[in-house]
PDB file of C-alpha atoms and ligand atoms in Angstrom:
ATOM      1  CA  UNK A 961      -0.021  -0.010  -0.020  1.00 46.00           C
ATOM      2  CA  UNK A 962       2.848   2.361   1.034  1.00 51.00           C
ATOM      3  CA  UNK A 963       4.706   1.530  -2.207  1.00 52.00           C
ATOM      4  CA  UNK A 964       1.661   2.220  -4.282  1.00 61.00           C
ATOM      5  CA  UNK A 965       1.195   5.657  -2.706  1.00 58.00           C
ATOM      6  CA  UNK A 966       4.776   6.558  -3.262  1.00 59.00           C
ATOM      7  CA  UNK A 967       4.377   5.481  -6.886  1.00 64.00           C
ATOM      8  CA  UNK A 968       1.325   7.643  -7.292  1.00 60.00           C
ATOM      9  CA  UNK A 969       3.057  10.685  -5.926  1.00 59.00           C
ATOM     10  CA  UNK A 970       6.108  10.108  -8.088  1.00 61.00           C
ATOM     11  CA  UNK A 971       3.972   9.791 -11.194  1.00 59.00           C
ATOM     12  CA  UNK A 972       2.055  12.961 -10.276  1.00 57.00           C
ATOM     13  CA  UNK A 973       5.305  14.915  -9.759  1.00 55.00           C
ATOM     14  CA  UNK A 974       6.682  13.575 -13.034  1.00 55.00           C
ATOM     15  CA  UNK A 975       3.519  14.576 -14.903  1.00 56.00           C
ATOM     16  CA  UNK A 976       3.567  18.063 -13.295  1.00 52.00           C
ATOM     17  CA  UNK A 977       7.169  18.663 -14.248  1.00 55.00           C
ATOM     18  CA  UNK A 978       6.492  17.449 -17.719  1.00 56.00           C
ATOM     19  CA  UNK A 979       3.768  20.081 -18.003  1.00 74.00           C
ATOM     20  CA  UNK A 980       5.848  22.933 -16.673  1.00 84.00           C
ATOM     21  CA  UNK A 981       7.391  25.085 -19.385  1.00 91.00           C
ATOM     22  CA  UNK A 982      10.202  27.694 -19.251  1.00 94.00           C
ATOM     23  CA  UNK A 983       8.960  30.899 -17.658  1.00 94.00           C
ATOM     24  CA  UNK A 984      10.096  33.044 -20.606  1.00 97.00           C
ATOM     25  CA  UNK A 985      10.056  32.622 -24.363  1.00 97.00           C
ATOM     26  CA  UNK A 986      13.472  31.465 -25.806  1.00 97.00           C
ATOM     27  CA  UNK A 987      14.086  34.829 -27.215  1.00 97.00           C
ATOM     28  CA  UNK A 988      13.615  36.673 -23.872  1.00 98.00           C
ATOM     29  CA  UNK A 989      16.485  37.417 -21.577  1.00 98.00           C
ATOM     30  CA  UNK A 990      16.139  38.331 -17.977  1.00 98.00           C
ATOM     31  CA  UNK A 991      17.815  41.634 -16.957  1.00 98.00           C
ATOM     32  CA  UNK A 992      19.635  39.760 -14.178  1.00 98.00           C
ATOM     33  CA  UNK A 993      21.347  37.674 -16.868  1.00 98.00           C
ATOM     34  CA  UNK A 994      22.361  40.677 -18.939  1.00 98.00           C
ATOM     35  CA  UNK A 995      23.119  43.763 -16.975  1.00 98.00           C
ATOM     36  CA  UNK A 996      25.869  45.346 -19.072  1.00 98.00           C
ATOM     37  CA  UNK A 997      23.637  47.935 -20.765  1.00 98.00           C
ATOM     38  CA  UNK A 998      22.131  49.501 -17.733  1.00 98.00           C
ATOM     39  CA  UNK A 999      25.612  49.493 -16.000  1.00 98.00           C
ATOM     40  CA  UNK A1000      27.610  50.923 -18.914  1.00 98.00           C
ATOM     41  CA  UNK A1001      25.099  53.273 -20.704  1.00 98.00           C
ATOM     42  CA  UNK A1002      23.273  56.270 -19.185  1.00 98.00           C
ATOM     43  CA  UNK A1003      19.948  54.322 -19.523  1.00 98.00           C
ATOM     44  CA  UNK A1004      18.044  57.336 -18.229  1.00 98.00           C
ATOM     45  CA  UNK A1005      14.571  55.756 -18.266  1.00 98.00           C
ATOM     46  CA  UNK A1006      15.791  52.673 -16.468  1.00 98.00           C
ATOM     47  CA  UNK A1007      17.312  54.664 -13.602  1.00 98.00           C
ATOM     48  CA  UNK A1008      14.318  56.946 -13.449  1.00 98.00           C
ATOM     49  CA  UNK A1009      11.784  54.111 -13.277  1.00 98.00           C
ATOM     50  CA  UNK A1010      13.557  51.437 -11.291  1.00 98.00           C
ATOM     51  CA  UNK A1011      13.256  53.191  -7.923  1.00 98.00           C
ATOM     52  CA  UNK A1012       9.510  53.178  -8.508  1.00 98.00           C
ATOM     53  CA  UNK A1013       9.139  49.609  -9.854  1.00 98.00           C
ATOM     54  CA  UNK A1014       5.872  48.374  -8.263  1.00 97.00           C
ATOM     55  CA  UNK A1015       3.936  45.103  -8.655  1.00 97.00           C
ATOM     56  CA  UNK A1016       0.451  45.288 -10.123  1.00 94.00           C
ATOM     57  CA  UNK A1017      -2.644  44.263  -8.178  1.00 86.00           C
ATOM     58  CA  UNK A1018      -5.012  41.829  -9.942  1.00 79.00           C
ATOM     59  CA  UNK A1019      -5.612  43.161 -13.494  1.00 74.00           C
ATOM     60  CA  UNK A1020      -4.144  46.507 -12.465  1.00 90.00           C
ATOM     61  CA  UNK A1021      -1.192  46.668 -14.862  1.00 94.00           C
ATOM     62  CA  UNK A1022      -2.423  50.085 -16.058  1.00 95.00           C
ATOM     63  CA  UNK A1023      -2.338  51.668 -12.630  1.00 95.00           C
ATOM     64  CA  UNK A1024       0.957  50.126 -11.610  1.00 96.00           C
ATOM     65  CA  UNK A1025       2.616  51.396 -14.821  1.00 98.00           C
ATOM     66  CA  UNK A1026       1.054  54.833 -14.414  1.00 98.00           C
ATOM     67  CA  UNK A1027       2.403  55.032 -10.881  1.00 97.00           C
ATOM     68  CA  UNK A1028       5.908  54.186 -12.103  1.00 98.00           C
ATOM     69  CA  UNK A1029       5.913  56.746 -14.889  1.00 98.00           C
ATOM     70  CA  UNK A1030       4.263  59.535 -12.808  1.00 98.00           C
ATOM     71  CA  UNK A1031       6.724  59.136  -9.900  1.00 98.00           C
ATOM     72  CA  UNK A1032       9.601  59.004 -12.448  1.00 98.00           C
ATOM     73  CA  UNK A1033       8.364  62.295 -13.990  1.00 98.00           C
ATOM     74  CA  UNK A1034       8.603  63.871 -10.508  1.00 97.00           C
ATOM     75  CA  UNK A1035      12.209  62.553  -9.899  1.00 96.00           C
ATOM     76  CA  UNK A1036      13.803  65.909 -10.428  1.00 94.00           C
ATOM     77  CA  UNK A1037      11.128  68.053  -8.677  1.00 93.00           C
ATOM     78  CA  UNK A1038      12.009  69.588  -5.286  1.00 93.00           C
ATOM     79  CA  UNK A1039       9.516  67.527  -3.360  1.00 90.00           C
ATOM     80  CA  UNK A1040       8.721  68.547   0.257  1.00 93.00           C
ATOM     81  CA  UNK A1041       8.616  66.401   3.392  1.00 96.00           C
ATOM     82  CA  UNK A1042       4.780  66.158   3.193  1.00 95.00           C
ATOM     83  CA  UNK A1043       4.830  64.733  -0.308  1.00 93.00           C
ATOM     84  CA  UNK A1044       4.445  61.008  -0.530  1.00 95.00           C
ATOM     85  CA  UNK A1045       5.377  58.894  -3.507  1.00 96.00           C
ATOM     86  CA  UNK A1046       2.332  58.255  -5.724  1.00 97.00           C
ATOM     87  CA  UNK A1047       0.730  54.945  -4.865  1.00 95.00           C
ATOM     88  CA  UNK A1048      -1.673  52.879  -6.878  1.00 94.00           C
ATOM     89  CA  UNK A1049      -4.385  53.466  -4.267  1.00 92.00           C
ATOM     90  CA  UNK A1050      -3.771  57.188  -4.343  1.00 94.00           C
ATOM     91  CA  UNK A1051      -3.959  57.243  -8.177  1.00 95.00           C
ATOM     92  CA  UNK A1052      -7.125  55.109  -8.046  1.00 90.00           C
ATOM     93  CA  UNK A1053      -8.790  57.543  -5.687  1.00 93.00           C
ATOM     94  CA  UNK A1054      -7.687  60.735  -7.359  1.00 95.00           C
ATOM     95  CA  UNK A1055      -8.550  59.608 -10.889  1.00 95.00           C
ATOM     96  CA  UNK A1056     -11.839  58.273  -9.497  1.00 93.00           C
ATOM     97  CA  UNK A1057     -13.179  56.796 -12.722  1.00 93.00           C
ATOM     98  CA  UNK A1058     -15.760  54.123 -11.880  1.00 91.00           C
ATOM     99  CA  UNK A1059     -15.946  52.865 -15.514  1.00 93.00           C
ATOM    100  CA  UNK A1060     -12.163  52.429 -15.651  1.00 90.00           C
ATOM    101  CA  UNK A1061     -12.146  50.543 -12.331  1.00 87.00           C
ATOM    102  CA  UNK A1062     -15.052  48.298 -13.458  1.00 89.00           C
ATOM    103  CA  UNK A1063     -13.319  47.545 -16.707  1.00 87.00           C
ATOM    104  CA  UNK A1064     -10.214  46.375 -15.003  1.00 84.00           C
ATOM    105  CA  UNK A1065     -12.075  44.308 -12.445  1.00 82.00           C
ATOM    106  CA  UNK A1066     -13.987  42.584 -15.207  1.00 84.00           C
ATOM    107  CA  UNK A1067     -10.713  41.896 -17.115  1.00 79.00           C
ATOM    108  CA  UNK A1068     -11.854  44.117 -19.957  1.00 80.00           C
ATOM    109  CA  UNK A1069      -9.144  46.700 -19.500  1.00 83.00           C
ATOM    110  CA  UNK A1070      -9.475  49.911 -21.464  1.00 88.00           C
ATOM    111  CA  UNK A1071      -7.803  49.788 -24.936  1.00 91.00           C
ATOM    112  CA  UNK A1072      -4.983  52.107 -25.830  1.00 94.00           C
ATOM    113  CA  UNK A1073      -7.186  55.134 -26.754  1.00 94.00           C
ATOM    114  CA  UNK A1074      -9.393  54.996 -23.692  1.00 94.00           C
ATOM    115  CA  UNK A1075      -6.371  54.412 -21.478  1.00 95.00           C
ATOM    116  CA  UNK A1076      -4.562  57.346 -22.996  1.00 97.00           C
ATOM    117  CA  UNK A1077      -7.522  59.575 -21.969  1.00 96.00           C
ATOM    118  CA  UNK A1078      -7.170  58.326 -18.388  1.00 96.00           C
ATOM    119  CA  UNK A1079      -3.388  59.025 -18.519  1.00 98.00           C
ATOM    120  CA  UNK A1080      -4.015  62.557 -19.730  1.00 98.00           C
ATOM    121  CA  UNK A1081      -6.627  63.314 -17.083  1.00 97.00           C
ATOM    122  CA  UNK A1082      -4.298  61.925 -14.354  1.00 97.00           C
ATOM    123  CA  UNK A1083      -1.339  63.950 -15.500  1.00 98.00           C
ATOM    124  CA  UNK A1084      -3.497  67.045 -15.152  1.00 97.00           C
ATOM    125  CA  UNK A1085      -4.469  66.037 -11.640  1.00 97.00           C
ATOM    126  CA  UNK A1086      -0.876  65.299 -10.526  1.00 97.00           C
ATOM    127  CA  UNK A1087       1.055  67.959 -12.471  1.00 96.00           C
ATOM    128  CA  UNK A1088      -0.758  71.353 -12.062  1.00 94.00           C
ATOM    129  CA  UNK A1089       2.276  73.404 -13.263  1.00 94.00           C
ATOM    130  CA  UNK A1090       3.570  71.114 -16.017  1.00 96.00           C
ATOM    131  CA  UNK A1091       1.959  70.186 -19.315  1.00 98.00           C
ATOM    132  CA  UNK A1092       2.375  66.789 -20.982  1.00 98.00           C
ATOM    133  CA  UNK A1093       1.214  65.241 -24.233  1.00 98.00           C
ATOM    134  CA  UNK A1094       0.279  61.562 -24.584  1.00 98.00           C
ATOM    135  CA  UNK A1095       0.728  60.254 -28.129  1.00 98.00           C
ATOM    136  CA  UNK A1096      -1.141  57.084 -29.040  1.00 97.00           C
ATOM    137  CA  UNK A1097       0.608  54.738 -31.500  1.00 97.00           C
ATOM    138  CA  UNK A1098      -1.296  51.623 -32.613  1.00 96.00           C
ATOM    139  CA  UNK A1099       1.032  49.057 -34.288  1.00 97.00           C
ATOM    140  CA  UNK A1100      -0.833  47.387 -37.083  1.00 94.00           C
ATOM    141  CA  UNK A1101       1.883  45.516 -38.718  1.00 95.00           C
ATOM    142  CA  UNK A1102       5.343  44.021 -38.197  1.00 97.00           C
ATOM    143  CA  UNK A1103       6.553  45.205 -41.546  1.00 97.00           C
ATOM    144  CA  UNK A1104       9.651  47.289 -42.119  1.00 97.00           C
ATOM    145  CA  UNK A1105       7.754  50.614 -41.960  1.00 97.00           C
ATOM    146  CA  UNK A1106       6.159  49.801 -38.654  1.00 97.00           C
ATOM    147  CA  UNK A1107       9.564  48.627 -37.310  1.00 98.00           C
ATOM    148  CA  UNK A1108      11.232  51.928 -38.420  1.00 98.00           C
ATOM    149  CA  UNK A1109       8.428  53.955 -36.627  1.00 98.00           C
ATOM    150  CA  UNK A1110       8.733  52.008 -33.348  1.00 98.00           C
ATOM    151  CA  UNK A1111      12.657  52.063 -33.346  1.00 98.00           C
ATOM    152  CA  UNK A1112      12.581  55.876 -33.932  1.00 98.00           C
ATOM    153  CA  UNK A1113      10.337  56.346 -30.958  1.00 98.00           C
ATOM    154  CA  UNK A1114      12.473  53.948 -28.847  1.00 98.00           C
ATOM    155  CA  UNK A1115      15.700  55.769 -29.783  1.00 98.00           C
ATOM    156  CA  UNK A1116      14.140  59.175 -29.122  1.00 98.00           C
ATOM    157  CA  UNK A1117      12.831  57.907 -25.802  1.00 98.00           C
ATOM    158  CA  UNK A1118      16.101  56.551 -24.762  1.00 98.00           C
ATOM    159  CA  UNK A1119      17.746  59.935 -24.915  1.00 98.00           C
ATOM    160  CA  UNK A1120      16.129  61.396 -21.728  1.00 98.00           C
ATOM    161  CA  UNK A1121      14.324  60.676 -18.579  1.00 98.00           C
ATOM    162  CA  UNK A1122      11.792  63.395 -19.298  1.00 97.00           C
ATOM    163  CA  UNK A1123       9.697  61.172 -21.490  1.00 98.00           C
ATOM    164  CA  UNK A1124       8.523  57.556 -21.236  1.00 98.00           C
ATOM    165  CA  UNK A1125       7.037  54.851 -23.406  1.00 98.00           C
ATOM    166  CA  UNK A1126       4.150  52.786 -22.026  1.00 98.00           C
ATOM    167  CA  UNK A1127       3.856  49.593 -24.036  1.00 98.00           C
ATOM    168  CA  UNK A1128       0.565  47.695 -24.604  1.00 97.00           C
ATOM    169  CA  UNK A1129       1.415  44.166 -25.726  1.00 97.00           C
ATOM    170  CA  UNK A1130       0.532  40.513 -25.708  1.00 97.00           C
ATOM    171  CA  UNK A1131       2.584  39.308 -22.836  1.00 97.00           C
ATOM    172  CA  UNK A1132       2.526  35.653 -24.201  1.00 97.00           C
ATOM    173  CA  UNK A1133       4.814  36.697 -26.992  1.00 98.00           C
ATOM    174  CA  UNK A1134       7.479  37.548 -24.407  1.00 98.00           C
ATOM    175  CA  UNK A1135       6.783  34.640 -22.021  1.00 97.00           C
ATOM    176  CA  UNK A1136       5.967  31.871 -24.448  1.00 92.00           C
ATOM    177  CA  UNK A1137       2.594  31.196 -22.742  1.00 93.00           C
ATOM    178  CA  UNK A1138       0.088  29.629 -25.096  1.00 90.00           C
ATOM    179  CA  UNK A1139      -2.886  31.954 -24.228  1.00 92.00           C
ATOM    180  CA  UNK A1140      -2.740  35.566 -25.362  1.00 92.00           C
ATOM    181  CA  UNK A1141      -2.584  38.022 -22.421  1.00 92.00           C
ATOM    182  CA  UNK A1142      -3.082  41.801 -23.075  1.00 92.00           C
ATOM    183  CA  UNK A1143      -0.683  43.710 -20.862  1.00 94.00           C
ATOM    184  CA  UNK A1144       0.774  47.101 -20.067  1.00 96.00           C
ATOM    185  CA  UNK A1145       4.212  47.950 -18.723  1.00 98.00           C
ATOM    186  CA  UNK A1146       6.836  50.684 -19.211  1.00 98.00           C
ATOM    187  CA  UNK A1147       9.791  50.395 -21.479  1.00 98.00           C
ATOM    188  CA  UNK A1148      12.812  50.503 -19.190  1.00 98.00           C
ATOM    189  CA  UNK A1149      15.546  50.819 -21.903  1.00 98.00           C
ATOM    190  CA  UNK A1150      16.369  50.484 -25.524  1.00 98.00           C
ATOM    191  CA  UNK A1151      19.647  48.880 -26.378  1.00 98.00           C
ATOM    192  CA  UNK A1152      20.229  50.053 -29.989  1.00 98.00           C
ATOM    193  CA  UNK A1153      23.546  48.127 -30.379  1.00 98.00           C
ATOM    194  CA  UNK A1154      21.854  44.753 -29.578  1.00 98.00           C
ATOM    195  CA  UNK A1155      18.420  45.826 -30.983  1.00 98.00           C
ATOM    196  CA  UNK A1156      16.484  44.850 -27.862  1.00 98.00           C
ATOM    197  CA  UNK A1157      14.009  46.476 -25.453  1.00 98.00           C
ATOM    198  CA  UNK A1158      13.890  46.136 -21.711  1.00 98.00           C
ATOM    199  CA  UNK A1159      10.310  45.583 -20.412  1.00 98.00           C
ATOM    200  CA  UNK A1160       9.736  46.551 -16.740  1.00 98.00           C
ATOM    201  CA  UNK A1161       6.873  44.038 -16.463  1.00 98.00           C
ATOM    202  CA  UNK A1162       4.644  45.005 -13.524  1.00 98.00           C
ATOM    203  CA  UNK A1163       3.364  41.436 -13.266  1.00 96.00           C
ATOM    204  CA  UNK A1164       5.968  40.881 -10.654  1.00 96.00           C
ATOM    205  CA  UNK A1165       4.172  37.946  -9.035  1.00 95.00           C
ATOM    206  CA  UNK A1166       5.426  36.072 -12.033  1.00 96.00           C
ATOM    207  CA  UNK A1167       8.139  37.926 -13.797  1.00 97.00           C
ATOM    208  CA  UNK A1168      11.208  40.106 -13.386  1.00 98.00           C
ATOM    209  CA  UNK A1169      12.462  42.728 -15.887  1.00 98.00           C
ATOM    210  CA  UNK A1170      13.405  41.220 -19.219  1.00 98.00           C
ATOM    211  CA  UNK A1171      14.941  42.054 -22.550  1.00 98.00           C
ATOM    212  CA  UNK A1172      13.169  41.190 -25.723  1.00 98.00           C
ATOM    213  CA  UNK A1173      14.531  41.526 -29.211  1.00 98.00           C
ATOM    214  CA  UNK A1174      13.231  44.473 -31.206  1.00 98.00           C
ATOM    215  CA  UNK A1175      11.438  42.063 -33.564  1.00 98.00           C
ATOM    216  CA  UNK A1176       9.635  40.248 -30.782  1.00 98.00           C
ATOM    217  CA  UNK A1177       8.781  43.568 -29.135  1.00 98.00           C
ATOM    218  CA  UNK A1178       7.108  44.621 -32.369  1.00 98.00           C
ATOM    219  CA  UNK A1179       5.232  41.296 -32.613  1.00 98.00           C
ATOM    220  CA  UNK A1180       3.930  41.783 -29.073  1.00 98.00           C
ATOM    221  CA  UNK A1181       2.615  45.234 -29.902  1.00 98.00           C
ATOM    222  CA  UNK A1182       1.174  44.271 -33.265  1.00 97.00           C
ATOM    223  CA  UNK A1183      -1.529  42.206 -31.677  1.00 96.00           C
ATOM    224  CA  UNK A1184      -5.331  42.566 -31.484  1.00 93.00           C
ATOM    225  CA  UNK A1185      -7.379  42.754 -28.317  1.00 82.00           C
ATOM    226  CA  UNK A1186     -10.415  40.447 -28.299  1.00 74.00           C
ATOM    227  CA  UNK A1187     -12.681  43.085 -26.735  1.00 72.00           C
ATOM    228  CA  UNK A1188     -11.321  46.099 -28.579  1.00 78.00           C
ATOM    229  CA  UNK A1189     -12.539  45.964 -32.111  1.00 80.00           C
ATOM    230  CA  UNK A1190     -10.668  47.225 -35.093  1.00 82.00           C
ATOM    231  CA  UNK A1191      -7.432  48.431 -33.493  1.00 90.00           C
ATOM    232  CA  UNK A1192      -4.170  46.725 -32.566  1.00 95.00           C
ATOM    233  CA  UNK A1193      -2.220  47.300 -29.391  1.00 96.00           C
ATOM    234  CA  UNK A1194       0.740  49.575 -29.488  1.00 97.00           C
ATOM    235  CA  UNK A1195       2.202  52.074 -27.079  1.00 98.00           C
ATOM    236  CA  UNK A1196       1.864  55.593 -25.587  1.00 98.00           C
ATOM    237  CA  UNK A1197       4.608  58.227 -25.599  1.00 98.00           C
ATOM    238  CA  UNK A1198       4.261  60.510 -22.562  1.00 98.00           C
ATOM    239  CA  UNK A1199       6.413  63.618 -23.012  1.00 98.00           C
ATOM    240  CA  UNK A1200       6.536  67.293 -22.061  1.00 97.00           C
ATOM    241  CA  UNK A1201       4.206  69.399 -24.185  1.00 96.00           C
ATOM    242  CA  UNK A1202       6.241  71.401 -26.754  1.00 86.00           C
TER     243      UNK A1202
HETATM  244 CA1  LIG B1493      12.845  58.565 -22.063  1.00 55.52          CA
END
């Protein structure tokens, strides 16, 4: 009887281990395995965002990413002793958008255009004396023209910590999961020499920051959302208003 129980447990463990897959896609590299770029290059966005790298709550990748970017935008402000870092709860309360909250709770998160409107409103709430613009870029293709547009924005964005890219992508492309998973996270860096993008994935219960090749990044962006008809995912560029 004892032997048979042991055999059952062993078989179960073997089955479970046979089902488990690598945590990341073969083309994805964890930041901990490749730190040269952020140590040897200025990597302004990485250093602006990483002090504020927070984990998302359930389905709350949008709020977690906004909190990171908003805190990073305040990095150089002379904050007083009464000013707390922006938290997800604080953002939640101050934006106070019941439809947005409901959408996230029901796993029907806002698409890029609606999300951009939330980001714009929130920027006005948090930055009374500074003006920002939020540019929406849907990525409808992985062709050369789309790649050029994305790389141009990545390069521009990598030049300063005054602007940030918020990517909206299918996380499964970067993790190798079989089911698509619409997701939002900030771009932490762009390594032009190695043509790769650092994603500060806020899904920290499962992942740590990772590099994806430019081509995979593009593939992740150029995906459709089941409940957002007609437009692919893509990214937002948050920058000071000119
Ligand atoms: Ca930037």
